[in-house]
mmCIF file of C-alpha atoms in Angstrom:
data_model
loop_
_atom_site.group_PDB
_atom_site.id
_atom_site.type_symbol
_atom_site.label_atom_id
_atom_site.label_comp_id
_atom_site.label_asym_id
_atom_site.label_seq_id
_atom_site.Cartn_x
_atom_site.Cartn_y
_atom_site.Cartn_z
ATOM 1 C CA MET A 29 117.565 81.501 86.369
ATOM 2 C CA SER A 30 119.084 80.948 89.899
ATOM 3 C CA GLU A 31 120.832 77.589 89.911
ATOM 4 C CA ALA A 32 122.977 77.411 93.121
ATOM 5 C CA ARG A 33 121.139 79.160 95.854
ATOM 6 C CA THR A 34 118.959 78.096 98.791
ATOM 7 C CA VAL A 35 116.049 80.312 99.985
ATOM 8 C CA ARG A 36 114.515 79.797 103.425
ATOM 9 C CA ALA A 37 110.801 80.355 102.825
ATOM 10 C CA ALA A 38 107.711 80.246 105.119
ATOM 11 C CA ALA A 39 103.958 80.329 104.682
ATOM 12 C CA ALA A 40 102.001 81.739 107.583
ATOM 13 C CA GLN A 41 98.674 80.235 108.710
ATOM 14 C CA ILE A 42 97.250 83.040 110.899
ATOM 15 C CA ALA A 43 93.994 84.265 112.265
ATOM 16 C CA PRO A 44 93.045 87.896 111.600
ATOM 17 C CA ASP A 45 91.865 90.249 114.291
ATOM 18 C CA LEU A 46 88.171 90.781 113.521
ATOM 19 C CA ASP A 47 87.485 93.238 116.254
ATOM 20 C CA SER A 48 89.948 96.154 115.861
ATOM 21 C CA ALA A 49 90.997 98.288 112.892
ATOM 22 C CA GLY A 50 94.720 97.695 113.220
ATOM 23 C CA GLY A 51 94.920 94.454 115.142
ATOM 24 C CA THR A 52 95.662 92.247 112.142
ATOM 25 C CA LEU A 53 98.434 94.570 110.926
ATOM 26 C CA ASP A 54 100.015 94.410 114.466
ATOM 27 C CA LYS A 55 100.071 90.592 114.183
ATOM 28 C CA VAL A 56 101.579 90.748 110.705
ATOM 29 C CA CYS A 57 104.483 92.850 111.953
ATOM 30 C CA ALA A 58 104.993 90.636 114.940
ATOM 31 C CA TRP A 59 105.071 87.492 112.756
ATOM 32 C CA ILE A 60 107.650 89.108 110.440
ATOM 33 C CA ASP A 61 109.834 89.780 113.479
ATOM 34 C CA ASP A 62 109.512 86.216 114.695
ATOM 35 C CA ALA A 63 110.170 84.802 111.141
ATOM 36 C CA ALA A 64 113.300 86.930 110.904
ATOM 37 C CA ALA A 65 114.583 85.348 114.098
ATOM 38 C CA ARG A 66 114.292 81.914 112.323
ATOM 39 C CA GLY A 67 116.290 83.073 109.316
ATOM 40 C CA ILE A 68 113.203 83.348 106.956
ATOM 41 C CA GLU A 69 113.989 85.190 103.690
ATOM 42 C CA LEU A 70 110.484 84.924 102.133
ATOM 43 C CA LEU A 71 107.280 85.090 104.105
ATOM 44 C CA VAL A 72 103.826 84.637 102.473
ATOM 45 C CA PHE A 73 100.615 85.579 104.325
ATOM 46 C CA PRO A 74 97.038 84.472 103.470
ATOM 47 C CA GLU A 75 94.495 86.043 101.074
ATOM 48 C CA THR A 76 93.075 89.423 102.167
ATOM 49 C CA LEU A 77 94.456 88.848 105.670
ATOM 50 C CA VAL A 78 94.495 92.633 106.337
ATOM 51 C CA PRO A 79 92.157 93.557 107.862
ATOM 52 C CA TYR A 80 90.384 90.175 107.273
ATOM 53 C CA TYR A 81 88.763 87.942 104.706
ATOM 54 C CA PRO A 82 85.021 88.728 104.336
ATOM 55 C CA TYR A 83 83.826 85.455 105.874
ATOM 56 C CA PHE A 84 80.518 87.078 106.709
ATOM 57 C CA SER A 85 79.684 87.198 103.019
ATOM 58 C CA PHE A 86 79.868 83.485 102.659
ATOM 59 C CA VAL A 87 77.230 82.678 105.305
ATOM 60 C CA ARG A 88 75.098 85.829 105.462
ATOM 61 C CA ALA A 89 72.502 87.004 102.985
ATOM 62 C CA PRO A 90 73.440 90.182 101.080
ATOM 63 C CA ALA A 91 70.424 92.014 102.530
ATOM 64 C CA PHE A 92 71.832 91.565 106.043
ATOM 65 C CA SER A 93 75.545 92.158 105.218
ATOM 66 C CA GLY A 94 75.498 95.934 104.791
ATOM 67 C CA PRO A 95 77.020 96.870 108.197
ATOM 68 C CA ASP A 96 79.788 94.322 107.884
ATOM 69 C CA HIS A 97 80.501 95.390 104.300
ATOM 70 C CA LEU A 98 80.745 99.020 105.374
ATOM 71 C CA ALA A 99 83.039 98.081 108.300
ATOM 72 C CA LEU A 100 85.373 96.366 105.839
ATOM 73 C CA TYR A 101 85.429 99.530 103.666
ATOM 74 C CA GLN A 102 86.422 101.543 106.783
ATOM 75 C CA ARG A 103 89.168 99.145 107.735
ATOM 76 C CA ALA A 104 90.551 98.543 104.270
ATOM 77 C CA VAL A 105 93.985 99.868 103.197
ATOM 78 C CA THR A 106 95.243 101.919 100.366
ATOM 79 C CA VAL A 107 98.221 100.696 98.191
ATOM 80 C CA PRO A 108 100.597 102.451 98.597
ATOM 81 C CA GLY A 109 99.621 103.817 101.977
ATOM 82 C CA PRO A 110 100.633 103.946 105.651
ATOM 83 C CA GLU A 111 99.744 100.335 106.449
ATOM 84 C CA ILE A 112 101.867 99.108 103.559
ATOM 85 C CA ASP A 113 104.638 101.452 104.589
ATOM 86 C CA ARG A 114 104.669 99.879 107.999
ATOM 87 C CA VAL A 115 105.052 96.406 106.557
ATOM 88 C CA ALA A 116 107.702 97.614 104.145
ATOM 89 C CA GLU A 117 109.698 99.013 106.978
ATOM 90 C CA ARG A 118 109.615 95.676 108.653
ATOM 91 C CA ALA A 119 110.679 93.896 105.396
ATOM 92 C CA ARG A 120 113.556 96.365 105.041
ATOM 93 C CA ARG A 121 114.657 95.994 108.643
ATOM 94 C CA HIS A 122 114.955 92.204 108.312
ATOM 95 C CA GLY A 123 115.988 91.993 104.671
ATOM 96 C CA MET A 124 112.927 89.810 104.035
ATOM 97 C CA VAL A 125 110.614 89.529 101.018
ATOM 98 C CA VAL A 126 107.017 89.768 102.191
ATOM 99 C CA VAL A 127 103.867 88.783 100.236
ATOM 100 C CA LEU A 128 100.742 90.134 101.885
ATOM 101 C CA GLY A 129 97.058 89.839 101.004
ATOM 102 C CA VAL A 130 94.908 92.940 101.663
ATOM 103 C CA ASN A 131 91.512 94.400 101.115
ATOM 104 C CA GLU A 132 92.494 97.424 99.006
ATOM 105 C CA ARG A 133 90.137 100.421 98.934
ATOM 106 C CA ASP A 134 90.352 102.529 95.812
ATOM 107 C CA ARG A 135 87.772 105.258 96.445
ATOM 108 C CA GLY A 136 84.369 103.551 96.262
ATOM 109 C CA THR A 137 85.534 100.028 95.348
ATOM 110 C CA LEU A 138 87.278 97.272 97.337
ATOM 111 C CA TYR A 139 89.752 94.913 95.647
ATOM 112 C CA ASN A 140 91.264 91.601 96.643
ATOM 113 C CA THR A 141 94.918 92.667 96.357
ATOM 114 C CA GLN A 142 98.232 90.913 96.553
ATOM 115 C CA VAL A 143 101.268 92.978 97.572
ATOM 116 C CA VAL A 144 104.858 91.863 97.008
ATOM 117 C CA LEU A 145 107.542 93.841 99.017
ATOM 118 C CA ASP A 146 111.187 93.329 98.327
ATOM 119 C CA ALA A 147 113.913 92.767 100.990
ATOM 120 C CA ASP A 148 114.671 96.476 100.752
ATOM 121 C CA GLY A 149 111.034 97.486 101.346
ATOM 122 C CA ARG A 150 110.257 98.428 97.791
ATOM 123 C CA LEU A 151 106.792 97.707 96.467
ATOM 124 C CA LEU A 152 107.455 95.341 93.637
ATOM 125 C CA LEU A 153 103.930 94.316 92.738
ATOM 126 C CA LYS A 154 100.381 95.234 93.466
ATOM 127 C CA ARG A 155 97.912 92.962 91.719
ATOM 128 C CA ARG A 156 94.228 92.567 92.029
ATOM 129 C CA LYS A 157 92.327 89.265 91.846
ATOM 130 C CA ILE A 158 90.937 89.178 88.296
ATOM 131 C CA THR A 159 87.703 87.376 89.085
ATOM 132 C CA PRO A 160 86.249 87.262 92.628
ATOM 133 C CA THR A 161 84.547 83.974 93.298
ATOM 134 C CA TYR A 162 80.892 83.391 94.063
ATOM 135 C CA HIS A 163 79.960 85.414 97.209
ATOM 136 C CA GLU A 164 83.127 87.518 96.809
ATOM 137 C CA ARG A 165 81.571 89.328 93.784
ATOM 138 C CA MET A 166 79.337 91.187 96.161
ATOM 139 C CA ILE A 167 82.446 92.440 97.958
ATOM 140 C CA TRP A 168 85.286 93.141 95.512
ATOM 141 C CA GLY A 169 85.678 94.683 92.092
ATOM 142 C CA GLN A 170 87.512 92.874 89.285
ATOM 143 C CA GLY A 171 91.241 93.229 88.710
ATOM 144 C CA ASP A 172 92.820 93.454 85.282
ATOM 145 C CA GLY A 173 95.751 92.056 83.365
ATOM 146 C CA SER A 174 98.230 94.609 84.559
ATOM 147 C CA GLY A 175 98.891 92.505 87.613
ATOM 148 C CA LEU A 176 99.748 89.350 85.711
ATOM 149 C CA GLN A 177 103.393 90.067 86.254
ATOM 150 C CA VAL A 178 106.385 88.127 87.552
ATOM 151 C CA VAL A 179 108.877 90.374 89.406
ATOM 152 C CA ASP A 180 112.524 90.053 90.241
ATOM 153 C CA SER A 181 113.115 90.056 94.014
ATOM 154 C CA ALA A 182 115.991 89.364 96.360
ATOM 155 C CA VAL A 183 114.967 85.667 96.497
ATOM 156 C CA GLY A 184 114.221 85.124 92.798
ATOM 157 C CA ARG A 185 111.464 85.655 90.282
ATOM 158 C CA ILE A 186 108.104 85.778 92.066
ATOM 159 C CA GLY A 187 104.620 85.408 90.667
ATOM 160 C CA ALA A 188 101.405 85.373 92.689
ATOM 161 C CA LEU A 189 97.739 84.369 92.371
ATOM 162 C CA ALA A 190 94.887 84.246 94.814
ATOM 163 C CA CYS A 191 92.615 81.250 95.614
ATOM 164 C CA TRP A 192 90.589 80.029 92.632
ATOM 165 C CA GLU A 193 92.657 82.021 90.088
ATOM 166 C CA HIS A 194 94.576 78.776 90.277
ATOM 167 C CA TYR A 195 91.699 77.188 88.460
ATOM 168 C CA ASN A 196 92.194 79.580 85.582
ATOM 169 C CA PRO A 197 94.875 77.789 83.544
ATOM 170 C CA LEU A 198 95.524 80.812 81.347
ATOM 171 C CA ALA A 199 96.158 83.073 84.327
ATOM 172 C CA ARG A 200 98.710 80.526 85.622
ATOM 173 C CA TYR A 201 100.264 80.220 82.081
ATOM 174 C CA ALA A 202 100.623 83.961 81.916
ATOM 175 C CA LEU A 203 102.957 83.707 84.872
ATOM 176 C CA MET A 204 104.676 80.594 83.612
ATOM 177 C CA THR A 205 105.694 82.392 80.354
ATOM 178 C CA GLN A 206 107.588 84.847 82.485
ATOM 179 C CA HIS A 207 109.601 82.056 84.168
ATOM 180 C CA GLU A 208 108.445 82.419 87.737
ATOM 181 C CA GLU A 209 110.814 80.646 90.159
ATOM 182 C CA ILE A 210 108.690 80.994 93.298
ATOM 183 C CA HIS A 211 104.970 81.115 93.045
ATOM 184 C CA CYS A 212 103.209 82.730 96.052
ATOM 185 C CA ALA A 213 99.647 81.457 96.521
ATOM 186 C CA GLN A 214 96.986 82.685 99.065
ATOM 187 C CA PHE A 215 93.717 81.248 100.122
ATOM 188 C CA PRO A 216 91.221 82.349 102.906
ATOM 189 C CA GLY A 217 91.178 79.030 104.787
ATOM 190 C CA SER A 218 88.552 78.039 107.466
ATOM 191 C CA MET A 219 85.936 77.461 104.821
ATOM 192 C CA VAL A 220 84.028 74.605 103.163
ATOM 193 C CA GLY A 221 85.677 71.762 105.027
ATOM 194 C CA GLN A 222 88.238 69.072 104.242
ATOM 195 C CA VAL A 223 87.328 68.975 100.564
ATOM 196 C CA PHE A 224 88.675 72.503 100.230
ATOM 197 C CA ALA A 225 92.006 71.563 101.832
ATOM 198 C CA ASP A 226 92.212 68.573 99.476
ATOM 199 C CA GLN A 227 91.577 70.745 96.464
ATOM 200 C CA ILE A 228 94.198 73.297 97.531
ATOM 201 C CA GLN A 229 96.797 70.582 97.895
ATOM 202 C CA ALA A 230 96.029 69.131 94.435
ATOM 203 C CA ALA A 231 96.169 72.607 92.776
ATOM 204 C CA MET A 232 99.363 73.607 94.495
ATOM 205 C CA ARG A 233 101.194 70.389 93.596
ATOM 206 C CA HIS A 234 99.994 70.498 90.019
ATOM 207 C CA HIS A 235 101.086 74.114 89.468
ATOM 208 C CA ALA A 236 104.502 73.434 90.953
ATOM 209 C CA ALA A 237 105.104 70.433 88.579
ATOM 210 C CA GLU A 238 103.599 72.090 85.553
ATOM 211 C CA SER A 239 105.382 75.440 85.990
ATOM 212 C CA GLY A 240 108.601 73.908 87.217
ATOM 213 C CA CYS A 241 108.732 76.352 90.194
ATOM 214 C CA PHE A 242 108.300 76.358 93.913
ATOM 215 C CA VAL A 243 104.956 77.094 95.380
ATOM 216 C CA VAL A 244 104.570 78.756 98.780
ATOM 217 C CA ASN A 245 100.912 78.751 99.824
ATOM 218 C CA ALA A 246 99.306 80.418 102.864
ATOM 219 C CA THR A 247 95.798 79.852 104.093
ATOM 220 C CA GLY A 248 94.014 81.741 106.872
ATOM 221 C CA TRP A 249 92.569 80.427 110.097
ATOM 222 C CA LEU A 250 89.585 81.190 112.378
ATOM 223 C CA GLU A 251 89.442 80.538 116.057
ATOM 224 C CA ASP A 252 86.288 79.004 117.475
ATOM 225 C CA HIS A 253 85.204 82.187 119.171
ATOM 226 C CA GLN A 254 85.642 84.111 115.913
ATOM 227 C CA ILE A 255 83.411 81.637 114.031
ATOM 228 C CA SER A 256 80.804 82.061 116.787
ATOM 229 C CA ALA A 257 81.018 85.894 116.412
ATOM 230 C CA ILE A 258 80.412 85.674 112.653
ATOM 231 C CA THR A 259 77.379 83.412 113.029
ATOM 232 C CA ASP A 260 75.468 81.656 115.852
ATOM 233 C CA ASP A 261 73.877 79.189 113.367
ATOM 234 C CA PRO A 262 75.545 75.727 113.823
ATOM 235 C CA ALA A 263 74.980 74.869 110.169
ATOM 236 C CA GLN A 264 76.729 78.062 109.052
ATOM 237 C CA GLN A 265 79.476 77.516 111.554
ATOM 238 C CA LYS A 266 80.257 74.175 109.983
ATOM 239 C CA ALA A 267 80.842 76.077 106.661
ATOM 240 C CA LEU A 268 83.550 78.065 108.373
ATOM 241 C CA ARG A 269 85.700 75.206 109.442
ATOM 242 C CA GLY A 270 88.411 73.175 107.605
ATOM 243 C CA GLY A 271 89.816 74.135 104.292
ATOM 244 C CA CYS A 272 93.290 74.989 105.613
ATOM 245 C CA MET A 273 96.347 73.774 103.698
ATOM 246 C CA THR A 274 99.367 76.027 104.312
ATOM 247 C CA MET A 275 102.164 74.285 102.438
ATOM 248 C CA ILE A 276 105.303 74.505 100.345
ATOM 249 C CA VAL A 277 105.859 72.419 97.223
ATOM 250 C CA SER A 278 108.991 71.726 95.130
ATOM 251 C CA PRO A 279 109.189 72.015 91.292
ATOM 252 C CA GLU A 280 108.841 68.243 91.162
ATOM 253 C CA GLY A 281 105.494 68.418 93.083
ATOM 254 C CA LYS A 282 106.969 67.172 96.321
ATOM 255 C CA VAL A 283 105.554 68.575 99.564
ATOM 256 C CA LEU A 284 108.349 70.262 101.596
ATOM 257 C CA GLY A 285 108.292 70.854 105.320
ATOM 258 C CA GLU A 286 105.175 70.033 107.354
ATOM 259 C CA PRO A 287 101.873 71.558 106.069
ATOM 260 C CA VAL A 288 99.823 73.421 108.590
ATOM 261 C CA THR A 289 96.118 72.433 108.575
ATOM 262 C CA GLU A 290 94.982 73.266 112.080
ATOM 263 C CA GLY A 291 95.696 76.341 114.217
ATOM 264 C CA GLU A 292 98.174 79.125 113.651
ATOM 265 C CA GLY A 293 101.769 78.313 112.585
ATOM 266 C CA LEU A 294 104.448 78.585 109.979
ATOM 267 C CA CYS A 295 105.318 76.046 107.274
ATOM 268 C CA VAL A 296 109.025 76.390 106.690
ATOM 269 C CA ALA A 297 111.269 74.913 104.014
ATOM 270 C CA ASP A 298 114.543 75.596 102.321
ATOM 271 C CA LEU A 299 114.114 76.068 98.557
ATOM 272 C CA ASP A 300 117.041 74.653 96.550
ATOM 273 C CA LEU A 301 116.630 76.737 93.374
ATOM 274 C CA ALA A 302 118.791 74.216 91.467
ATOM 275 C CA LEU A 303 115.706 71.933 91.425
ATOM 276 C CA ILE A 304 114.062 74.338 88.944
ATOM 277 C CA LEU A 305 116.583 73.478 86.143
ATOM 278 C CA LYS A 306 116.433 69.836 87.139
ATOM 279 C CA ARG A 307 112.690 69.884 86.465
ATOM 280 C CA LYS A 308 112.700 71.969 83.384
ATOM 281 C CA ARG A 309 115.315 69.840 81.716
ATOM 282 C CA MET A 310 112.689 67.212 81.629
ATOM 283 C CA MET A 311 109.556 69.334 81.012
ATOM 284 C CA ASP A 312 109.604 73.059 80.236
ATOM 285 C CA SER A 313 105.958 73.914 79.501
ATOM 286 C CA VAL A 314 106.907 77.386 77.971
ATOM 287 C CA GLY A 315 110.050 76.180 76.210
ATOM 288 C CA HIS A 316 110.886 72.841 74.629
ATOM 289 C CA TYR A 317 107.557 71.234 75.729
ATOM 290 C CA ALA A 318 105.493 74.077 74.160
ATOM 291 C CA ARG A 319 103.920 74.111 70.713
ATOM 292 C CA PRO A 320 103.531 77.793 70.014
ATOM 293 C CA GLU A 321 102.580 77.224 66.389
ATOM 294 C CA LEU A 322 99.584 75.277 67.716
ATOM 295 C CA LEU A 323 98.730 76.869 70.965
ATOM 296 C CA SER A 324 99.609 80.317 72.358
ATOM 297 C CA LEU A 325 98.313 82.822 74.865
ATOM 298 C CA LEU A 326 97.148 86.411 74.384
ATOM 299 C CA ILE A 327 97.750 88.647 77.432
ATOM 300 C CA ASP A 328 96.349 92.084 77.671
ATOM 301 C CA ARG A 329 98.252 93.755 80.466
ATOM 302 C CA ARG A 330 96.917 97.262 79.974
ATOM 303 C CA PRO A 331 95.179 98.649 83.090
ATOM 304 C CA ALA A 332 91.474 98.852 82.704
ATOM 305 C CA ALA A 333 90.312 102.420 81.869
ATOM 306 C CA THR A 334 86.968 103.839 82.918
ATOM 307 C CA PHE A 335 87.246 106.994 80.896
ATOM 308 C CA HIS A 336 88.948 108.255 77.665
ATOM 309 C CA ASP A 337 88.907 112.007 77.195
ATOM 310 C CA ARG A 338 88.785 113.056 73.570
ATOM 311 C CA HIS A 339 88.850 116.647 72.186
ATOM 312 C CA PRO A 340 88.902 118.195 68.706
ATOM 313 C CA ILE A 341 92.148 119.467 67.333
ATOM 314 C CA HIS A 342 92.989 121.167 64.014
ATOM 315 C CA GLY A 343 95.489 119.769 61.603
ATOM 316 C CA PRO A 344 97.745 121.688 59.101
ATOM 317 C CA ASP A 345 94.844 122.175 56.698
ATOM 318 C CA GLY A 346 92.588 123.556 59.375
ATOM 319 C CA ASP A 347 90.284 120.528 59.418
ATOM 320 C CA ALA A 348 89.075 119.401 62.773
ATOM 321 C CA ALA A 349 90.145 115.985 63.952
ATOM 322 C CA GLU A 350 89.560 114.030 67.093
ATOM 323 C CA ALA A 351 92.515 113.138 69.333
ATOM 324 C CA LEU A 352 92.834 111.248 72.528
ATOM 325 C CA SER A 353 94.241 113.787 74.939
ATOM 326 C CA ARG A 354 94.274 111.734 78.136
ATOM 327 C CA SER A 355 92.702 108.843 79.960
ATOM 328 C CA ASN A 356 93.139 107.096 83.237
ATOM 329 C CA ASP A 357 95.369 104.573 81.568
ATOM 330 C CA ASP A 358 97.923 107.111 80.152
ATOM 331 C CA GLU A 359 100.747 104.942 81.278
ATOM 332 C CA GLN A 360 99.711 101.834 79.265
ATOM 333 C CA GLN A 361 102.487 100.337 77.292
ATOM 334 C CA ALA A 362 102.692 98.260 74.205
ATOM 335 C CA TRP A 363 104.007 94.869 75.223
ATOM 336 C CA PRO A 364 106.238 92.847 72.832
ATOM 337 C CA LEU A 365 105.183 89.620 71.335
ATOM 338 C CA GLN A 366 106.759 86.454 72.863
ATOM 339 C CA PRO A 367 107.104 83.080 71.256
ATOM 340 C CA THR A 368 104.520 81.415 73.564
ATOM 341 C CA ALA A 369 102.520 84.360 74.842
ATOM 342 C CA HIS A 370 101.153 87.246 72.708
ATOM 343 C CA GLN A 371 101.219 90.123 75.264
#
């Protein structure tokens, strides 16, 4: 655990480019350049920012969403792929850790994917949202447990979840058992109204205090003309306003810096990693405050497999037997048991 280092972190509240295939990616690279000039070492962008969050699916009936859904497929990215390479080059150039939300296309399916790039440009983590929420289930497939990982980066141990995954206490605990130091959260923003912003703030502060880590949370933003382009119905437009709470929280649940709730901007704060130990000395939810003999967590981190190819083989006695020759999860590993998490 890092105990004597300060990390300058930022969460970006940014509007996507809804009109061009590469416009949002251009903005992401420009914002990385600007953040580097301010000494930012960790920069977190909103949920599925590239190319954009599917706001249309929240206000438009599925029967009328086909063209917009297809356009999202056409503009989605592959991971790894050229778009991620471009962001990785920027991260490497500036020595910055970047957490980016993308719509990932894997052949015929889209996923809500979080990408963590280290300061040297390496792809440290690609994780898919395990349960898309409400209207999102018409857009994205489900992720699996392979992404519930905390990774070592140039700024510390990073974990990530998207939006209402923060209402899944077991998903959060899966990251807590791996001793995350900085939790990177992402929400779409510009939805539901003030109640959504209030809920985000409550969830971020609670996770910070419960996990004993810093939380860096980014939410998206929509300009008025973008809302009008998505729908001309005033009632539906109201559903695409508010809900922005780009913020940074300390391990003690204290809000750091100035949250961004309107417009585009950066929330910036210096993270004193010594506060992690200060908090956990009092309450370590996966250590001295845990009761593993009473309560524990089972994590299945094996990637989901859609096929298992079995074929007959012959043993020494000539009898035929069935063996698993290959599957699309050949690289699954057996994870060791931990005191508070059966993995």
